[in-house]
Amino acid sequence: MTLQRQIGFWIGALLFVVLALWLLSPILLPFLAGLALAYFLDPVADWLERRGLPRLAATMLILIAAVLVVVLALVVLIPAVGNQLAKLAADLPNMLKGVTEQFDQLAPQWLKDLIASTGTDVQGNLSDIASKGLTLFITLFSSVISGSMAVVNVVSLLIVTPIVAFYLLADWDRMVAIIDGWLPRDHAETIRAIFRDIDTSLAGFIRGQGTVCLLLGTFYAVGLSLAGLKFGLAIGIVAGALTFIPYAGALIGGVLAIGVAIFQFMPDYMSILIVVGVFALGQFIEGNILSPKLVGESIGLHPVWLMFALFAFGYIFGFVGLLLAVPLAAVTGVLVRFALGKYLHSNLYLGTDKGPEALPPPAPSEIRKPAKRRVK
């Protein structure tokens, strides 16, 4: 097969996959969730296997524990968080009014005069921004629920996802070996190197960054609750969940928490400083302990590219697109780096006087040295 035919074949295969994902997106959620769960838990199953437990027994033990955690979250955690978010939305106008009153009492006179000279209604602007933000959040949440659960309801998600994860996790190594046997022999080693880089990137984000989000969310929720902050549980979990977008969790969660603390504790400055200290300590732990240990430099995703992928895939595929955004962005990043490495060692870059033999083409792993996986 000529190079042109190979390129045409792979482009056609890519278009077919994209079209299939778009057509089947309403029913893909439980299957993608099962695939992600199996991929996330595969290192745990391998660890249990190395200690003598059969693969099937390890799979059953892991999934039973995972299902118990999910059920516990659905029964205890999610209702409590939903209740706090509803109360936060209801109390938001009073909080904004209280913050505005505190500003009137504490702000220097020159600042008040400056604002008055511009004709700015601080309280009105704050209320307008908050109401628009709340409306946007509710609209987004409603569209996610209606878009994803209209066809695949909660019951099917809870039933199908564990079944899919069970079979995939039990047969994971065998499926990988079968797929490896399908690779074209002339390019098998190159494709394996590309997939190793993809696996490293995905593992760094899905497993590493997912663990960071979980630990930070727990830390924020417990710390804010112990500080006596109203809605501390909900704010902490939201801040932890948004940590996968750099600075978004600390910024959104910090603004919410400090705003609530000013309304609740003023003039108790020590309590407000405790809330600020919780977020400052959380950022220190994330930047100096959690991210270097659990994620390292293995992701290779620029924050701007990550946010663009979330918006783009979410717009095209809906809620399923949000689940696909990070894996597809990681895959795209690895492929772009591989193509760039090929270009830098080609006649197109080196010039017609220097052939490809001047510099041998690098393996994908030589383009960017990924950090060692620490999740296994």
mmCIF file of C-alpha atoms in Angstrom:
data_model
loop_
_atom_site.group_PDB
_atom_site.id
_atom_site.type_symbol
_atom_site.label_atom_id
_atom_site.label_comp_id
_atom_site.label_asym_id
_atom_site.label_seq_id
_atom_site.Cartn_x
_atom_site.Cartn_y
_atom_site.Cartn_z
ATOM 1 C CA MET A 1 0.000 0.000 0.000
ATOM 2 C CA THR A 2 1.419 3.375 -1.006
ATOM 3 C CA LEU A 3 1.891 6.230 1.450
ATOM 4 C CA GLN A 4 -1.027 8.148 -0.071
ATOM 5 C CA ARG A 5 -3.338 5.172 0.396
ATOM 6 C CA GLN A 6 -2.184 4.680 3.965
ATOM 7 C CA ILE A 7 -2.852 8.336 4.754
ATOM 8 C CA GLY A 8 -6.271 8.115 3.098
ATOM 9 C CA PHE A 9 -7.100 4.960 5.047
ATOM 10 C CA TRP A 10 -6.243 6.464 8.436
ATOM 11 C CA ILE A 11 -8.023 9.740 7.680
ATOM 12 C CA GLY A 12 -11.116 7.761 6.665
ATOM 13 C CA ALA A 13 -10.898 5.683 9.847
ATOM 14 C CA LEU A 14 -10.628 8.847 11.945
ATOM 15 C CA LEU A 15 -13.652 10.406 10.237
ATOM 16 C CA PHE A 16 -15.616 7.196 10.781
ATOM 17 C CA VAL A 17 -14.789 7.187 14.505
ATOM 18 C CA VAL A 18 -15.773 10.868 14.885
ATOM 19 C CA LEU A 19 -19.047 10.280 13.012
ATOM 20 C CA ALA A 20 -19.821 7.208 15.118
ATOM 21 C CA LEU A 21 -19.167 9.123 18.339
ATOM 22 C CA TRP A 22 -21.428 11.949 17.185
ATOM 23 C CA LEU A 23 -24.278 9.624 16.171
ATOM 24 C CA LEU A 24 -24.032 7.410 19.262
ATOM 25 C CA SER A 25 -23.298 10.171 21.793
ATOM 26 C CA PRO A 26 -26.747 9.909 23.475
ATOM 27 C CA ILE A 27 -26.075 6.297 24.566
ATOM 28 C CA LEU A 28 -22.301 6.367 25.095
ATOM 29 C CA LEU A 29 -22.251 7.710 28.651
ATOM 30 C CA PRO A 30 -22.427 4.405 30.619
ATOM 31 C CA PHE A 31 -19.947 2.722 28.282
ATOM 32 C CA LEU A 32 -17.449 5.573 28.457
ATOM 33 C CA ALA A 33 -17.862 5.703 32.221
ATOM 34 C CA GLY A 34 -17.207 1.952 32.404
ATOM 35 C CA LEU A 35 -14.134 2.286 30.168
ATOM 36 C CA ALA A 36 -12.765 5.158 32.260
ATOM 37 C CA LEU A 37 -13.415 3.226 35.474
ATOM 38 C CA ALA A 38 -11.639 0.126 34.119
ATOM 39 C CA TYR A 39 -8.671 2.198 32.920
ATOM 40 C CA PHE A 40 -8.493 4.003 36.263
ATOM 41 C CA LEU A 41 -8.564 0.746 38.268
ATOM 42 C CA ASP A 42 -6.302 -1.402 36.047
ATOM 43 C CA PRO A 43 -3.127 -0.576 38.054
ATOM 44 C CA VAL A 44 -4.900 -1.670 41.238
ATOM 45 C CA ALA A 45 -5.887 -4.980 39.608
ATOM 46 C CA ASP A 46 -2.308 -5.487 38.401
ATOM 47 C CA TRP A 47 -1.026 -4.776 41.914
ATOM 48 C CA LEU A 48 -3.370 -7.381 43.413
ATOM 49 C CA GLU A 49 -2.398 -9.872 40.692
ATOM 50 C CA ARG A 50 1.290 -9.481 41.506
ATOM 51 C CA ARG A 51 0.448 -10.429 45.077
ATOM 52 C CA GLY A 52 -1.156 -13.711 44.075
ATOM 53 C CA LEU A 53 -4.826 -12.806 43.715
ATOM 54 C CA PRO A 54 -6.468 -14.146 40.511
ATOM 55 C CA ARG A 55 -7.481 -11.486 37.992
ATOM 56 C CA LEU A 56 -11.183 -12.307 38.265
ATOM 57 C CA ALA A 57 -11.142 -12.176 42.065
ATOM 58 C CA ALA A 58 -9.189 -8.911 41.994
ATOM 59 C CA THR A 59 -11.694 -7.416 39.542
ATOM 60 C CA MET A 60 -14.667 -8.407 41.704
ATOM 61 C CA LEU A 61 -13.041 -7.068 44.883
ATOM 62 C CA ILE A 62 -12.147 -3.729 43.272
ATOM 63 C CA LEU A 63 -15.554 -3.157 41.679
ATOM 64 C CA ILE A 64 -17.462 -4.082 44.838
ATOM 65 C CA ALA A 65 -15.417 -1.495 46.752
ATOM 66 C CA ALA A 66 -15.929 1.085 43.978
ATOM 67 C CA VAL A 67 -19.697 0.495 43.865
ATOM 68 C CA LEU A 68 -19.929 0.849 47.652
ATOM 69 C CA VAL A 69 -18.090 4.179 47.483
ATOM 70 C CA VAL A 70 -20.398 5.435 44.708
ATOM 71 C CA VAL A 71 -23.535 4.340 46.554
ATOM 72 C CA LEU A 72 -22.304 5.990 49.737
ATOM 73 C CA ALA A 73 -21.658 9.217 47.798
ATOM 74 C CA LEU A 74 -25.128 9.104 46.206
ATOM 75 C CA VAL A 75 -26.866 8.459 49.509
ATOM 76 C CA VAL A 76 -24.899 10.748 51.832
ATOM 77 C CA LEU A 77 -22.687 13.230 50.012
ATOM 78 C CA ILE A 78 -24.632 14.341 46.941
ATOM 79 C CA PRO A 79 -27.886 15.189 48.799
ATOM 80 C CA ALA A 80 -25.947 17.218 51.375
ATOM 81 C CA VAL A 81 -24.016 19.111 48.692
ATOM 82 C CA GLY A 82 -27.196 19.729 46.670
ATOM 83 C CA ASN A 83 -28.972 21.044 49.755
ATOM 84 C CA GLN A 84 -26.120 23.437 50.549
ATOM 85 C CA LEU A 85 -25.949 24.693 46.949
ATOM 86 C CA ALA A 86 -29.703 25.375 46.976
ATOM 87 C CA LYS A 87 -29.404 27.311 50.225
ATOM 88 C CA LEU A 88 -26.403 29.208 48.871
ATOM 89 C CA ALA A 89 -28.408 30.283 45.832
ATOM 90 C CA ALA A 90 -31.290 31.398 48.060
ATOM 91 C CA ASP A 91 -29.040 33.362 50.436
ATOM 92 C CA LEU A 92 -26.921 34.957 47.715
ATOM 93 C CA PRO A 93 -28.898 38.262 47.493
ATOM 94 C CA ASN A 94 -28.656 38.812 51.254
ATOM 95 C CA MET A 95 -24.949 37.983 51.202
ATOM 96 C CA LEU A 96 -24.295 40.504 48.445
ATOM 97 C CA LYS A 97 -26.225 43.116 50.381
ATOM 98 C CA GLY A 98 -24.192 42.362 53.489
ATOM 99 C CA VAL A 99 -20.879 42.538 51.616
ATOM 100 C CA THR A 100 -21.930 45.888 50.129
ATOM 101 C CA GLU A 101 -22.789 47.229 53.577
ATOM 102 C CA GLN A 102 -19.404 46.109 54.898
ATOM 103 C CA PHE A 103 -17.753 47.886 51.980
ATOM 104 C CA ASP A 104 -19.633 51.102 52.811
ATOM 105 C CA GLN A 105 -18.444 50.899 56.412
ATOM 106 C CA LEU A 106 -14.800 50.005 55.790
ATOM 107 C CA ALA A 107 -13.889 51.602 52.462
ATOM 108 C CA PRO A 108 -11.985 54.923 52.635
ATOM 109 C CA GLN A 109 -13.964 58.030 51.784
ATOM 110 C CA TRP A 110 -11.891 58.828 48.680
ATOM 111 C CA LEU A 111 -12.789 55.441 47.185
ATOM 112 C CA LYS A 112 -16.477 56.004 47.924
ATOM 113 C CA ASP A 113 -16.322 59.438 46.312
ATOM 114 C CA LEU A 114 -14.557 58.011 43.279
ATOM 115 C CA ILE A 115 -17.216 55.328 42.825
ATOM 116 C CA ALA A 116 -19.992 57.853 43.393
ATOM 117 C CA SER A 117 -18.516 60.184 40.744
ATOM 118 C CA THR A 118 -18.711 57.414 38.155
ATOM 119 C CA GLY A 119 -22.374 56.780 38.940
ATOM 120 C CA THR A 120 -21.692 53.090 39.591
ATOM 121 C CA ASP A 121 -24.224 51.128 41.610
ATOM 122 C CA VAL A 122 -21.960 48.644 43.398
ATOM 123 C CA GLN A 123 -24.740 46.608 44.947
ATOM 124 C CA GLY A 124 -26.744 46.569 41.730
ATOM 125 C CA ASN A 125 -23.737 45.495 39.679
ATOM 126 C CA LEU A 126 -22.813 42.752 42.144
ATOM 127 C CA SER A 127 -26.379 41.481 42.202
ATOM 128 C CA ASP A 128 -26.559 41.546 38.417
ATOM 129 C CA ILE A 129 -23.272 39.634 38.041
ATOM 130 C CA ALA A 130 -24.271 37.095 40.668
ATOM 131 C CA SER A 131 -27.726 36.548 39.203
ATOM 132 C CA LYS A 132 -26.310 36.112 35.691
ATOM 133 C CA GLY A 133 -23.642 33.720 36.951
ATOM 134 C CA LEU A 134 -26.197 31.734 38.923
ATOM 135 C CA THR A 135 -28.550 31.619 35.937
ATOM 136 C CA LEU A 136 -25.696 30.406 33.716
ATOM 137 C CA PHE A 137 -24.741 27.719 36.221
ATOM 138 C CA ILE A 138 -28.330 26.505 36.565
ATOM 139 C CA THR A 139 -28.806 26.518 32.784
ATOM 140 C CA LEU A 140 -25.579 24.573 32.264
ATOM 141 C CA PHE A 141 -26.466 22.087 34.982
ATOM 142 C CA SER A 142 -29.964 21.613 33.571
ATOM 143 C CA SER A 143 -28.650 21.113 30.035
ATOM 144 C CA VAL A 144 -26.129 18.552 31.271
ATOM 145 C CA ILE A 145 -28.823 16.638 33.117
ATOM 146 C CA SER A 146 -31.384 16.814 30.313
ATOM 147 C CA GLY A 147 -28.855 16.150 27.571
ATOM 148 C CA SER A 148 -27.206 13.155 29.170
ATOM 149 C CA MET A 149 -30.060 11.576 31.063
ATOM 150 C CA ALA A 150 -32.847 11.964 28.516
ATOM 151 C CA VAL A 151 -31.802 8.735 26.868
ATOM 152 C CA VAL A 152 -29.512 7.169 29.438
ATOM 153 C CA ASN A 153 -31.184 7.598 32.822
ATOM 154 C CA VAL A 154 -29.586 7.237 36.202
ATOM 155 C CA VAL A 155 -30.724 3.634 36.601
ATOM 156 C CA SER A 156 -29.108 2.490 33.362
ATOM 157 C CA LEU A 157 -25.933 4.403 34.234
ATOM 158 C CA LEU A 158 -25.675 2.710 37.610
ATOM 159 C CA ILE A 159 -26.402 -0.736 36.167
ATOM 160 C CA VAL A 160 -24.563 -0.718 32.826
ATOM 161 C CA THR A 161 -21.405 1.074 33.964
ATOM 162 C CA PRO A 162 -20.333 -1.518 36.601
ATOM 163 C CA ILE A 163 -21.050 -4.375 34.161
ATOM 164 C CA VAL A 164 -18.985 -2.763 31.390
ATOM 165 C CA ALA A 165 -16.186 -1.942 33.835
ATOM 166 C CA PHE A 166 -16.197 -5.530 35.169
ATOM 167 C CA TYR A 167 -15.751 -7.172 31.770
ATOM 168 C CA LEU A 168 -13.202 -4.624 30.560
ATOM 169 C CA LEU A 169 -11.157 -4.812 33.757
ATOM 170 C CA ALA A 170 -11.208 -8.627 33.796
ATOM 171 C CA ASP A 171 -10.051 -8.861 30.152
ATOM 172 C CA TRP A 172 -7.901 -5.724 29.989
ATOM 173 C CA ASP A 173 -4.515 -7.378 29.468
ATOM 174 C CA ARG A 174 -5.911 -9.880 26.962
ATOM 175 C CA MET A 175 -7.595 -7.104 24.940
ATOM 176 C CA VAL A 176 -4.377 -5.089 24.868
ATOM 177 C CA ALA A 177 -2.492 -8.146 23.590
ATOM 178 C CA ILE A 178 -5.098 -8.784 20.886
ATOM 179 C CA ILE A 179 -5.011 -5.179 19.683
ATOM 180 C CA ASP A 180 -1.221 -5.296 19.672
ATOM 181 C CA GLY A 181 -1.435 -8.285 17.332
ATOM 182 C CA TRP A 182 -3.488 -6.238 14.871
ATOM 183 C CA LEU A 183 -0.818 -3.553 14.418
ATOM 184 C CA PRO A 184 0.841 -3.333 10.995
ATOM 185 C CA ARG A 185 4.164 -5.142 11.353
ATOM 186 C CA ASP A 186 6.258 -2.496 9.592
ATOM 187 C CA HIS A 187 5.139 0.231 12.006
ATOM 188 C CA ALA A 188 4.319 -1.802 15.123
ATOM 189 C CA GLU A 189 7.161 -0.480 17.278
ATOM 190 C CA THR A 190 6.449 3.147 16.337
ATOM 191 C CA ILE A 191 2.740 2.727 17.112
ATOM 192 C CA ARG A 192 3.588 1.058 20.425
ATOM 193 C CA ALA A 193 5.831 3.996 21.345
ATOM 194 C CA ILE A 194 3.051 6.452 20.476
ATOM 195 C CA PHE A 195 0.540 4.550 22.594
ATOM 196 C CA ARG A 196 3.012 4.385 25.482
ATOM 197 C CA ASP A 197 3.233 8.179 25.399
ATOM 198 C CA ILE A 198 -0.568 8.431 25.177
ATOM 199 C CA ASP A 199 -0.921 6.068 28.140
ATOM 200 C CA THR A 200 1.585 8.107 30.138
ATOM 201 C CA SER A 201 -0.247 11.333 29.362
ATOM 202 C CA LEU A 202 -3.683 9.890 30.121
ATOM 203 C CA ALA A 203 -2.482 8.174 33.294
ATOM 204 C CA GLY A 204 -0.915 11.408 34.479
ATOM 205 C CA PHE A 205 -4.165 13.296 34.052
ATOM 206 C CA ILE A 206 -6.976 10.804 34.678
ATOM 207 C CA ARG A 207 -5.323 8.978 37.554
ATOM 208 C CA GLY A 208 -2.922 11.617 38.839
ATOM 209 C CA GLN A 209 -5.013 14.763 38.436
ATOM 210 C CA GLY A 210 -8.176 12.881 39.419
ATOM 211 C CA THR A 211 -6.527 11.892 42.695
ATOM 212 C CA VAL A 212 -5.394 15.484 43.240
ATOM 213 C CA CYS A 213 -8.968 16.735 42.731
ATOM 214 C CA LEU A 214 -10.305 14.146 45.174
ATOM 215 C CA LEU A 215 -7.748 14.914 47.870
ATOM 216 C CA LEU A 216 -8.025 18.692 47.495
ATOM 217 C CA GLY A 217 -11.824 18.572 47.489
ATOM 218 C CA THR A 218 -11.741 16.546 50.694
ATOM 219 C CA PHE A 219 -9.231 18.945 52.260
ATOM 220 C CA TYR A 220 -11.218 22.068 51.329
ATOM 221 C CA ALA A 221 -14.552 20.566 52.407
ATOM 222 C CA VAL A 222 -13.231 19.387 55.780
ATOM 223 C CA GLY A 223 -11.183 22.535 56.399
ATOM 224 C CA LEU A 224 -13.993 24.968 55.586
ATOM 225 C CA SER A 225 -16.513 22.927 57.582
ATOM 226 C CA LEU A 226 -14.212 22.859 60.614
ATOM 227 C CA ALA A 227 -13.736 26.627 60.229
ATOM 228 C CA GLY A 228 -17.499 26.966 60.702
ATOM 229 C CA LEU A 229 -18.150 28.380 57.232
ATOM 230 C CA LYS A 230 -21.711 28.102 55.955
ATOM 231 C CA PHE A 231 -21.931 25.940 52.826
ATOM 232 C CA GLY A 232 -18.310 24.901 53.446
ATOM 233 C CA LEU A 233 -18.920 21.325 52.297
ATOM 234 C CA ALA A 234 -20.386 22.381 48.934
ATOM 235 C CA ILE A 235 -17.801 25.118 48.298
ATOM 236 C CA GLY A 236 -14.929 22.763 49.129
ATOM 237 C CA ILE A 237 -16.152 20.008 46.822
ATOM 238 C CA VAL A 238 -16.772 22.462 43.968
ATOM 239 C CA ALA A 239 -13.274 23.922 44.430
ATOM 240 C CA GLY A 240 -11.730 20.451 44.406
ATOM 241 C CA ALA A 241 -13.694 19.325 41.348
ATOM 242 C CA LEU A 242 -12.555 22.397 39.377
ATOM 243 C CA THR A 243 -8.892 21.848 40.235
ATOM 244 C CA PHE A 244 -8.345 19.955 36.967
ATOM 245 C CA ILE A 245 -8.537 23.412 35.288
ATOM 246 C CA PRO A 246 -5.437 25.262 36.546
ATOM 247 C CA TYR A 247 -6.244 28.009 39.073
ATOM 248 C CA ALA A 248 -10.004 27.680 38.454
ATOM 249 C CA GLY A 249 -10.691 25.709 41.630
ATOM 250 C CA ALA A 250 -8.745 28.036 43.895
ATOM 251 C CA LEU A 251 -10.101 31.174 42.215
ATOM 252 C CA ILE A 252 -13.799 30.257 42.118
ATOM 253 C CA GLY A 253 -13.791 28.411 45.425
ATOM 254 C CA GLY A 254 -11.687 31.084 47.111
ATOM 255 C CA VAL A 255 -13.927 33.955 45.960
ATOM 256 C CA LEU A 256 -17.039 32.098 47.098
ATOM 257 C CA ALA A 257 -15.559 31.089 50.449
ATOM 258 C CA ILE A 258 -14.090 34.502 51.275
ATOM 259 C CA GLY A 259 -17.304 36.267 50.218
ATOM 260 C CA VAL A 260 -19.387 33.998 52.451
ATOM 261 C CA ALA A 261 -16.855 34.411 55.283
ATOM 262 C CA ILE A 262 -17.044 38.228 55.096
ATOM 263 C CA PHE A 263 -20.845 38.099 55.255
ATOM 264 C CA GLN A 264 -20.893 35.503 58.049
ATOM 265 C CA PHE A 265 -17.975 36.439 60.302
ATOM 266 C CA MET A 266 -17.448 40.209 59.932
ATOM 267 C CA PRO A 267 -15.986 41.852 62.053
ATOM 268 C CA ASP A 268 -14.283 38.624 63.249
ATOM 269 C CA TYR A 269 -11.149 38.975 61.137
ATOM 270 C CA MET A 270 -9.518 35.869 62.599
ATOM 271 C CA SER A 271 -12.260 33.584 61.242
ATOM 272 C CA ILE A 272 -11.939 35.203 57.803
ATOM 273 C CA LEU A 273 -8.171 34.700 57.888
ATOM 274 C CA ILE A 274 -8.701 31.028 58.755
ATOM 275 C CA VAL A 275 -10.811 30.600 55.611
ATOM 276 C CA VAL A 276 -8.138 32.367 53.546
ATOM 277 C CA GLY A 277 -5.511 30.163 55.190
ATOM 278 C CA VAL A 278 -7.385 26.985 54.204
ATOM 279 C CA PHE A 279 -7.159 27.919 50.519
ATOM 280 C CA ALA A 280 -3.579 29.166 50.817
ATOM 281 C CA LEU A 281 -2.528 25.902 52.477
ATOM 282 C CA GLY A 282 -4.448 23.901 49.881
ATOM 283 C CA GLN A 283 -2.614 25.667 47.041
ATOM 284 C CA PHE A 284 0.726 25.071 48.755
ATOM 285 C CA ILE A 285 -0.029 21.369 49.202
ATOM 286 C CA GLU A 286 -1.177 21.028 45.598
ATOM 287 C CA GLY A 287 1.760 22.876 44.056
ATOM 288 C CA ASN A 288 4.544 21.402 46.202
ATOM 289 C CA ILE A 289 3.343 17.929 47.195
ATOM 290 C CA LEU A 290 0.341 16.528 45.333
ATOM 291 C CA SER A 291 0.943 17.621 41.734
ATOM 292 C CA PRO A 292 4.698 16.867 41.671
ATOM 293 C CA LYS A 293 4.161 13.438 43.273
ATOM 294 C CA LEU A 294 0.984 12.301 41.505
ATOM 295 C CA VAL A 295 1.087 14.123 38.171
ATOM 296 C CA GLY A 296 4.623 15.355 37.525
ATOM 297 C CA GLU A 297 5.339 16.537 33.976
ATOM 298 C CA SER A 298 3.551 13.646 32.312
ATOM 299 C CA ILE A 299 0.400 15.444 31.179
ATOM 300 C CA GLY A 300 1.859 17.665 28.481
ATOM 301 C CA LEU A 301 -1.404 19.623 28.150
ATOM 302 C CA HIS A 302 -1.249 23.400 28.161
ATOM 303 C CA PRO A 303 -4.030 24.942 30.302
ATOM 304 C CA VAL A 304 -5.346 26.970 27.338
ATOM 305 C CA TRP A 305 -5.468 23.865 25.127
ATOM 306 C CA LEU A 306 -7.240 21.961 27.912
ATOM 307 C CA MET A 307 -9.923 24.637 28.343
ATOM 308 C CA PHE A 308 -10.394 24.894 24.567
ATOM 309 C CA ALA A 309 -10.828 21.115 24.350
ATOM 310 C CA LEU A 310 -13.452 21.155 27.100
ATOM 311 C CA PHE A 311 -15.461 23.886 25.353
ATOM 312 C CA ALA A 312 -15.047 22.435 21.849
ATOM 313 C CA PHE A 313 -15.871 18.802 22.609
ATOM 314 C CA GLY A 314 -18.615 19.814 25.034
ATOM 315 C CA TYR A 315 -20.205 21.968 22.325
ATOM 316 C CA ILE A 316 -19.998 19.208 19.692
ATOM 317 C CA PHE A 317 -20.871 16.114 21.728
ATOM 318 C CA GLY A 318 -22.627 17.566 24.802
ATOM 319 C CA PHE A 319 -21.984 15.975 28.188
ATOM 320 C CA VAL A 320 -20.260 12.968 26.579
ATOM 321 C CA GLY A 321 -17.909 15.456 24.907
ATOM 322 C CA LEU A 322 -16.855 16.752 28.315
ATOM 323 C CA LEU A 323 -15.849 13.200 29.248
ATOM 324 C CA LEU A 324 -13.981 12.756 25.966
ATOM 325 C CA ALA A 325 -12.284 16.167 25.984
ATOM 326 C CA VAL A 326 -9.281 15.390 28.168
ATOM 327 C CA PRO A 327 -8.426 11.967 26.653
ATOM 328 C CA LEU A 328 -8.764 13.268 23.086
ATOM 329 C CA ALA A 329 -6.757 16.389 23.929
ATOM 330 C CA ALA A 330 -3.997 14.204 25.377
ATOM 331 C CA VAL A 331 -4.019 11.950 22.302
ATOM 332 C CA THR A 332 -3.908 14.970 20.002
ATOM 333 C CA GLY A 333 -1.002 16.450 21.947
ATOM 334 C CA VAL A 334 1.049 13.243 21.647
ATOM 335 C CA LEU A 335 0.325 12.948 17.902
ATOM 336 C CA VAL A 336 1.232 16.601 17.297
ATOM 337 C CA ARG A 337 4.541 16.176 19.153
ATOM 338 C CA PHE A 338 5.281 13.018 17.139
ATOM 339 C CA ALA A 339 4.504 14.791 13.847
ATOM 340 C CA LEU A 340 6.663 17.748 14.915
ATOM 341 C CA GLY A 341 9.571 15.408 15.661
ATOM 342 C CA LYS A 342 9.220 13.823 12.225
ATOM 343 C CA TYR A 343 9.136 17.271 10.609
ATOM 344 C CA LEU A 344 12.275 18.420 12.449
ATOM 345 C CA HIS A 345 14.150 15.418 11.002
ATOM 346 C CA SER A 346 12.767 15.671 7.481
ATOM 347 C CA ASN A 347 14.086 17.213 4.275
ATOM 348 C CA LEU A 348 11.351 19.829 4.508
ATOM 349 C CA TYR A 349 13.005 21.254 7.649
ATOM 350 C CA LEU A 350 16.674 20.312 7.115
ATOM 351 C CA GLY A 351 16.760 21.361 3.465
ATOM 352 C CA THR A 352 17.302 19.437 0.244
ATOM 353 C CA ASP A 353 21.059 19.090 0.807
ATOM 354 C CA LYS A 354 20.590 17.011 3.946
ATOM 355 C CA GLY A 355 18.798 13.707 3.736
ATOM 356 C CA PRO A 356 16.857 12.025 6.500
ATOM 357 C CA GLU A 357 19.990 9.995 7.295
ATOM 358 C CA ALA A 358 21.650 13.162 8.653
ATOM 359 C CA LEU A 359 19.578 12.859 11.796
ATOM 360 C CA PRO A 360 17.747 9.612 12.494
ATOM 361 C CA PRO A 361 14.037 10.015 13.214
ATOM 362 C CA PRO A 362 13.449 10.048 16.976
ATOM 363 C CA ALA A 363 11.113 7.739 18.784
ATOM 364 C CA PRO A 364 8.023 9.491 20.188
ATOM 365 C CA SER A 365 9.379 9.160 23.721
ATOM 366 C CA GLU A 366 12.511 11.093 22.678
ATOM 367 C CA ILE A 367 10.498 14.143 21.640
ATOM 368 C CA ARG A 368 9.375 14.729 25.196
ATOM 369 C CA LYS A 369 10.779 12.707 28.043
ATOM 370 C CA PRO A 370 7.694 11.830 30.110
ATOM 371 C CA ALA A 371 7.931 11.439 33.835
ATOM 372 C CA LYS A 372 7.767 7.912 35.203
ATOM 373 C CA ARG A 373 4.312 6.735 36.117
ATOM 374 C CA ARG A 374 3.911 6.748 39.833
ATOM 375 C CA VAL A 375 0.367 5.437 39.962
ATOM 376 C CA LYS A 376 1.219 1.698 39.890
#
